[in-house]
């Protein structure tokens, strides 16, 4: 769990070094700030939060190495991390934005108007340090990592004797990480629902006057007669699409 956490931290640093920072500085003309925000969201917050966890795990790794008889207190490190840092908010924000990031990136890479951005991404993805990983893979890593924590902690708990000093902390850490993942999923689901409502609202606003008038009249008709409406009457197809 320590090794994979440090690997994750290195991947986020690669994302920041090779994509985020250049697009904010030397290559900022390639992509406007608003679009950068859509793609990278609050990745800086994710990096900062996980660097705190990595620091705690490094301390446990070094301590256990200095005293061969004493096990690393991984559970205690996770509980301390969850107690001391606001972990939920950054992950909820990032997970909620990820569908937007994914669709924005996909659209920009296909749009000829953003050819310079596509060329930048293609060139960076060739760098040996990135090991041929595409930008999209780096963007989903924080969500994948969060979802792996429960399994990693569960495996560690199962391999830890109940008499071990870290056993109870591991159990607490597992419960709290499970709750965190559930909360992030709930917030993402809420965000997705709101996004669908906004999309439908925009589609209704984009109806031409005739279709919009018909839509409003039929809405009034539905209200007046309840559910007993013939098959030939309904909202326009443009407004039915999710």
XYZ file of C-alpha atoms in Angstrom:
242
model
C 0.000 0.000 0.000
C 2.921 2.344 0.695
C 4.601 1.583 -2.631
C 1.427 2.032 -4.682
C 0.635 5.291 -2.890
C 4.063 6.660 -3.701
C 3.627 5.506 -7.312
C 0.326 7.356 -7.467
C 1.970 10.480 -6.099
C 4.652 10.301 -8.777
C 1.984 9.999 -11.488
C 0.182 13.107 -10.240
C 3.474 14.989 -10.201
C 4.055 13.945 -13.826
C 0.606 15.255 -14.740
C 1.356 18.580 -13.079
C 4.888 18.888 -14.466
C 4.267 17.922 -18.086
C 0.676 19.034 -18.707
C -0.745 21.431 -16.114
C 2.212 23.702 -15.422
C 3.223 24.257 -19.091
C -0.392 25.032 -20.032
C -0.437 27.652 -17.282
C 2.912 29.185 -18.205
C 4.943 28.562 -21.369
C 1.996 27.187 -23.372
C -0.880 29.149 -21.871
C -1.806 30.524 -25.301
C -2.662 26.976 -26.396
C -5.716 26.728 -24.137
C -7.817 29.317 -22.334
C -8.012 29.290 -18.546
C -11.689 28.308 -18.534
C -11.023 25.206 -20.625
C -7.963 24.309 -18.548
C -10.163 24.423 -15.461
C -12.717 22.112 -17.084
C -10.066 19.535 -17.880
C -7.844 19.665 -14.808
C -10.408 20.803 -12.239
C -8.889 20.956 -8.729
C -5.995 18.578 -9.424
C -3.728 20.806 -7.294
C -5.917 20.094 -4.255
C -5.788 16.354 -4.948
C -2.007 16.509 -5.233
C -1.693 18.427 -1.953
C -4.009 16.106 -0.011
C -2.315 12.967 -1.238
C 1.145 14.352 -0.614
C 0.123 14.596 3.059
C -0.815 10.905 3.064
C 2.413 9.997 1.286
C 4.419 11.876 3.924
C 2.673 9.988 6.724
C 3.276 6.655 5.017
C 6.949 7.482 4.417
C 7.340 8.155 8.141
C 5.831 4.750 8.954
C 8.012 3.075 6.339
C 11.162 4.652 7.793
C 10.128 3.907 11.379
C 9.463 0.249 10.646
C 12.764 -0.004 8.814
C 14.611 1.356 11.843
C 12.898 -1.098 14.209
C 12.495 -4.489 12.572
C 10.304 -5.817 15.352
C 7.665 -3.102 15.041
C 5.079 -3.180 12.241
C 4.233 -0.102 10.251
C 1.165 1.694 11.578
C -0.646 2.093 8.270
C -4.058 2.264 9.906
C -2.916 5.020 12.230
C -1.478 6.962 9.277
C -4.797 6.796 7.406
C -6.827 7.816 10.463
C -4.483 10.743 11.086
C -4.784 11.760 7.422
C -8.578 11.685 7.550
C -8.629 13.572 10.870
C -6.214 16.319 9.944
C -7.051 17.095 6.325
C -10.287 17.869 4.520
C -10.114 14.899 2.171
C -13.771 14.613 1.168
C -14.275 18.015 -0.479
C -11.361 17.821 -2.964
C -12.258 14.305 -4.067
C -15.983 15.062 -4.359
C -15.235 18.107 -6.507
C -12.797 16.219 -8.708
C -15.050 13.176 -9.175
C -18.064 15.356 -9.998
C -16.111 17.250 -12.631
C -14.452 14.231 -14.236
C -17.224 13.510 -16.804
C -16.944 17.148 -17.902
C -13.152 16.841 -18.082
C -13.400 13.667 -20.138
C -15.902 15.058 -22.648
C -14.100 18.416 -22.911
C -10.752 16.774 -23.589
C -12.256 14.407 -26.169
C -14.008 17.273 -27.972
C -10.964 19.559 -28.014
C -8.675 16.864 -29.389
C -11.063 16.420 -32.324
C -11.711 20.107 -32.956
C -9.507 21.628 -35.660
C -9.749 25.014 -33.910
C -7.706 23.545 -31.061
C -5.090 21.903 -33.239
C -2.258 23.515 -31.284
C -3.598 22.011 -28.057
C -3.929 18.578 -29.669
C -0.360 18.864 -30.968
C 0.881 19.830 -27.491
C -0.857 16.841 -25.883
C 0.411 14.449 -28.551
C 3.977 15.686 -28.127
C 3.905 15.419 -24.334
C 2.412 11.927 -24.415
C 5.490 10.773 -26.371
C 7.835 11.640 -23.494
C 9.536 8.555 -21.981
C 8.759 9.748 -18.451
C 5.043 9.264 -19.131
C 5.548 5.683 -20.367
C 3.086 6.213 -23.231
C 0.193 6.937 -20.857
C -2.362 9.280 -22.478
C -3.563 12.396 -20.701
C -6.984 10.802 -20.152
C -5.374 8.026 -18.091
C -3.697 10.536 -15.787
C -6.970 12.415 -15.306
C -8.855 9.375 -14.042
C -6.096 8.185 -11.688
C -7.320 10.126 -8.596
C -10.756 8.496 -8.841
C -9.250 5.058 -9.389
C -6.936 5.537 -6.420
C -9.731 6.590 -4.092
C -11.780 3.539 -5.083
C -8.815 1.228 -4.404
C -8.302 2.349 -0.806
C -11.103 0.176 0.670
C -9.752 -2.989 -0.985
C -6.143 -2.231 -0.030
C -7.076 -1.560 3.588
C -9.356 -4.623 3.709
C -6.535 -6.867 2.478
C -4.149 -5.351 5.002
C -6.696 -5.751 7.816
C -7.261 -9.409 6.901
C -3.488 -10.015 7.017
C -3.076 -8.268 10.388
C -3.488 -10.258 13.640
C -6.212 -8.851 15.935
C -3.565 -8.577 18.644
C -1.505 -6.181 16.528
C -1.399 -2.608 17.833
C -2.549 -1.219 14.470
C -5.484 -3.618 13.987
C -8.162 -1.354 15.475
C -6.842 1.669 13.623
C -6.984 -0.285 10.360
C -10.610 -1.215 11.067
C -11.481 2.424 11.777
C -9.599 3.588 8.674
C -11.453 1.048 6.507
C -14.857 2.167 7.821
C -14.050 5.819 7.259
C -12.618 5.289 3.773
C -15.721 3.280 2.843
C -17.858 6.172 4.071
C -15.716 8.654 2.137
C -16.045 6.710 -1.124
C -19.824 6.436 -0.616
C -20.143 10.152 0.101
C -18.095 11.072 -2.956
C -20.251 8.751 -5.091
C -23.435 10.325 -3.708
C -22.208 13.836 -4.378
C -21.178 12.845 -7.899
C -24.628 11.312 -8.506
C -26.282 14.515 -7.280
C -24.061 16.590 -9.556
C -24.879 14.326 -12.521
C -28.626 14.724 -11.844
C -28.330 18.509 -11.725
C -26.283 18.455 -14.932
C -29.033 16.495 -16.710
C -31.675 18.966 -15.524
C -29.580 21.871 -16.814
C -29.073 20.113 -20.140
C -32.830 19.590 -20.516
C -33.409 23.229 -19.574
C -30.993 24.363 -22.286
C -32.698 22.144 -24.863
C -36.082 23.614 -23.995
C -34.676 27.128 -24.321
C -33.247 26.221 -27.718
C -36.632 25.150 -29.120
C -37.977 27.478 -31.772
C -40.979 29.626 -30.833
C -43.555 27.304 -32.397
C -42.236 24.198 -30.639
C -41.772 26.035 -27.347
C -45.358 27.331 -27.484
C -46.640 23.853 -28.226
C -44.573 22.473 -25.364
C -46.062 24.988 -22.908
C -49.634 24.376 -24.124
C -49.259 20.637 -23.738
C -47.788 21.110 -20.259
C -50.912 23.063 -19.285
C -53.090 20.381 -20.878
C -51.322 17.665 -18.877
C -51.905 19.633 -15.690
C -55.598 20.072 -16.489
C -56.544 16.508 -17.413
C -54.047 14.596 -15.286
C -52.708 11.319 -16.579
C -55.562 10.509 -19.002
C -54.027 11.820 -22.163
C -54.263 10.193 -25.574
C -51.268 8.709 -27.292
C -51.287 11.447 -29.881
C -50.480 14.200 -27.392
C -47.132 14.593 -25.642
C -44.130 16.779 -25.164
C -41.970 17.431 -28.208
C -39.202 14.932 -28.851
C -36.639 17.703 -28.419
C -37.721 18.145 -24.818
C -37.984 14.409 -24.091
C -34.381 13.621 -24.730
C -32.376 13.285 -21.527
